[in-house]
CSV table of C-alpha atoms in Angstrom, one decimal:
chain,number,residue,atom,x,y,z
I,1,MET,CA,-0.3,0.0,-0.2
I,2,TYR,CA,2.8,2.5,0.7
I,3,GLN,CA,5.9,2.5,-0.7
I,4,PHE,CA,8.9,4.4,1.0
I,5,ASP,CA,12.2,5.3,-0.1
I,6,ILE,CA,14.2,5.8,2.8
I,7,SER,CA,17.9,6.7,2.4
I,8,ALA,CA,21.0,4.3,3.5
I,9,GLY,CA,22.9,7.9,3.5
I,10,SER,CA,23.6,9.6,6.6
I,11,LYS,CA,21.7,9.8,9.8
I,12,ALA,CA,20.1,13.5,8.7
I,13,ASP,CA,19.2,12.2,4.9
I,14,LEU,CA,18.0,8.6,6.8
I,15,TYR,CA,15.3,11.4,9.3
I,16,ARG,CA,14.9,13.8,6.2
I,17,ASP,CA,13.2,10.3,4.7
I,18,LEU,CA,11.8,9.2,8.1
I,19,LEU,CA,9.8,11.8,8.8
I,20,SER,CA,8.9,12.5,4.9
I,21,ALA,CA,7.0,8.9,5.0
I,22,LEU,CA,5.4,9.6,8.8
I,23,ASP,CA,3.6,12.7,6.7
I,24,ALA,CA,2.6,10.6,4.3
I,25,LEU,CA,1.0,8.5,6.5
I,26,THR,CA,-0.6,10.4,9.1
I,27,ALA,CA,-1.8,12.8,7.0
I,28,GLY,CA,-5.9,13.3,7.4
I,29,GLU,CA,-6.0,10.2,9.9
I,30,PRO,CA,-7.7,12.1,12.2
I,31,ASP,CA,-7.3,8.9,15.3
I,32,GLY,CA,-4.1,8.3,17.0
I,33,ILE,CA,-3.9,5.1,18.5
I,34,ALA,CA,-3.0,4.5,14.5
I,35,ASN,CA,-1.5,6.9,13.7
I,36,MET,CA,0.8,5.3,16.7
I,37,ALA,CA,0.4,1.8,15.3
I,38,ASN,CA,1.7,3.0,12.2
I,39,ALA,CA,4.1,5.4,12.9
I,40,ALA,CA,6.2,2.5,15.5
I,41,ALA,CA,5.6,0.2,13.0
I,42,LEU,CA,8.2,2.2,10.5
I,43,ILE,CA,10.4,3.2,13.2
I,44,TRP,CA,10.6,-0.4,13.8
I,45,GLN,CA,11.3,-1.0,10.4
I,46,TYR,CA,14.3,1.8,9.2
I,47,LEU,CA,16.2,2.4,12.6
I,48,PRO,CA,18.4,-0.4,12.6
I,49,ASP,CA,19.1,-2.0,16.3
I,50,LEU,CA,16.5,-1.5,18.1
I,51,ASN,CA,15.2,-3.9,20.4
I,52,TRP,CA,11.9,-1.6,21.3
I,53,ALA,CA,10.1,0.8,19.2
I,54,GLY,CA,6.5,2.5,20.4
I,55,PHE,CA,5.0,5.0,22.7
I,56,TYR,CA,3.6,5.0,26.3
I,57,ARG,CA,0.3,8.1,26.4
I,58,THR,CA,-0.5,10.1,29.8
I,59,THR,CA,-3.1,9.3,31.3
I,60,GLY,CA,-3.2,11.2,34.6
I,61,ASP,CA,-0.7,11.6,36.1
I,62,GLU,CA,1.1,7.7,34.1
I,63,LEU,CA,2.3,6.4,31.1
I,64,VAL,CA,0.2,3.3,30.0
I,65,LEU,CA,1.5,1.6,27.1
I,66,GLY,CA,0.3,2.2,23.6
I,67,PRO,CA,1.4,1.0,19.9
I,68,PHE,CA,4.6,-0.5,19.8
I,69,GLN,CA,6.9,-2.7,17.9
I,70,GLY,CA,9.2,-5.5,20.4
I,71,LYS,CA,8.3,-7.8,23.5
I,72,ALA,CA,5.9,-7.3,26.3
I,73,ALA,CA,6.3,-4.2,27.7
I,74,CYS,CA,5.4,-2.7,31.0
I,75,ILE,CA,1.9,-1.5,31.1
I,76,ARG,CA,2.0,1.3,33.3
I,77,ILE,CA,4.4,4.0,34.3
I,78,PRO,CA,4.3,7.3,37.0
I,79,PHE,CA,5.5,10.0,35.3
I,80,GLY,CA,9.1,10.5,37.8
I,81,LYS,CA,9.9,6.9,37.6
I,82,GLY,CA,12.3,5.3,35.2
I,83,VAL,CA,13.2,7.0,31.2
I,84,CYS,CA,9.8,7.1,30.2
I,85,GLY,CA,8.2,8.4,33.4
I,86,THR,CA,11.1,11.1,33.8
I,87,ALA,CA,10.7,12.8,30.3
I,88,ALA,CA,7.1,12.8,30.9
I,89,GLN,CA,7.1,14.1,34.4
I,90,THR,CA,10.5,17.2,32.5
I,91,ALA,CA,8.8,17.5,29.3
I,92,THR,CA,12.7,16.8,28.5
I,93,THR,CA,14.3,14.6,25.7
I,94,GLN,CA,15.7,11.5,28.0
I,95,LEU,CA,19.0,10.3,25.6
I,96,VAL,CA,20.9,7.5,28.1
I,97,GLU,CA,23.3,5.4,27.1
I,98,ASP,CA,23.7,2.5,29.3
I,99,VAL,CA,20.3,2.0,31.3
I,100,HIS,CA,21.7,0.4,33.7
I,101,ALA,CA,23.3,3.8,35.3
I,102,PHE,CA,20.1,6.0,35.0
I,103,PRO,CA,18.7,5.8,38.8
I,104,GLY,CA,15.8,3.9,38.7
I,105,HIS,CA,15.7,2.5,35.5
I,106,ILE,CA,12.6,-0.5,35.4
I,107,ALA,CA,14.1,-3.2,32.9
I,108,CYS,CA,10.9,-4.3,31.2
I,109,ASP,CA,13.6,-6.5,28.4
I,110,ALA,CA,16.2,-7.6,29.8
I,111,ALA,CA,18.6,-7.8,27.0
I,112,SER,CA,17.9,-3.4,26.4
I,113,ARG,CA,20.9,-1.5,26.9
I,114,SER,CA,20.8,2.2,26.0
I,115,GLU,CA,17.2,4.1,25.3
I,116,LEU,CA,16.0,7.5,23.9
I,117,VAL,CA,13.1,8.8,25.3
I,118,VAL,CA,11.2,12.3,23.6
I,119,PRO,CA,8.3,13.6,25.2
I,120,ILE,CA,5.2,14.3,22.7
I,121,VAL,CA,3.8,18.0,23.1
I,122,ARG,CA,1.2,19.6,22.7
I,123,ASP,CA,0.3,23.1,24.2
I,124,GLY,CA,2.6,23.2,26.5
I,125,ALA,CA,1.4,19.1,28.0
I,126,VAL,CA,3.2,16.2,27.6
I,127,ILE,CA,0.4,13.5,25.5
I,128,ALA,CA,2.9,10.8,25.1
I,129,VAL,CA,6.4,9.5,24.7
I,130,LEU,CA,8.6,7.8,21.8
I,131,ASP,CA,10.7,5.2,24.3
I,132,LEU,CA,12.7,3.6,21.2
I,133,ASP,CA,15.0,0.7,23.0
I,134,SER,CA,18.8,-0.3,22.0
I,135,PRO,CA,20.1,-3.9,23.0
I,136,GLU,CA,23.6,-2.0,22.1
I,137,PRO,CA,25.9,0.7,24.4
I,138,ALA,CA,25.6,4.2,23.8
I,139,ARG,CA,23.3,3.8,20.9
I,140,PHE,CA,21.9,6.9,20.7
I,141,ASP,CA,23.5,10.1,20.1
I,142,ALA,CA,22.1,13.7,19.4
I,143,GLY,CA,20.9,13.1,15.8
I,144,ASP,CA,19.2,10.7,17.4
I,145,ALA,CA,17.7,12.2,20.1
I,146,THR,CA,16.7,15.3,17.1
I,147,GLY,CA,15.1,13.4,14.4
I,148,CYS,CA,13.2,11.5,16.9
I,149,GLU,CA,11.5,15.5,18.2
I,150,ALA,CA,11.4,16.5,14.5
I,151,LEU,CA,8.7,13.1,14.1
I,152,ALA,CA,7.4,13.8,18.1
I,153,ALA,CA,6.6,17.6,16.6
I,154,ILE,CA,5.0,15.8,14.1
I,155,LEU,CA,2.9,13.1,15.8
I,156,ALA,CA,2.0,16.3,18.6
I,157,THR,CA,-0.6,17.5,15.7
I,158,ARG,CA,-1.9,13.7,14.8
I,159,LEU,CA,-2.5,12.5,17.9
I,160,GLY,CA,-6.2,13.3,18.2
């Protein structure tokens, strides 16, 4: 149904192409769950060295599991707990090179070694987080954070 030409070039090219593909997949679709599901699938397919890619949605003062790709995951995470809860509470991207060194890390998958969590903010409130895990230490860098923040900016307008 959808054909995407995702670049195998630089990281900037990869995220530019992912952004374009995400825009095409979610444009005009009002259902936020459907948009998160397609975004998780797209990220899972094109970003290498991941063992989990998905979303947690804000419900009150906690995060609740949303669409994802990977092993079964923790269902509820309080704000301020673990990497996802910290990103939600502070509304800031969390780039963690070694999850075992992160105070209060929640180990849903013991194989995870590094993590990138990007808050999705609309009207000043965190409505969800994008969570990426990798079995590789220091898998994520500033280029990944910037690229995923751009993906989150599109999703902020398309999660209903």
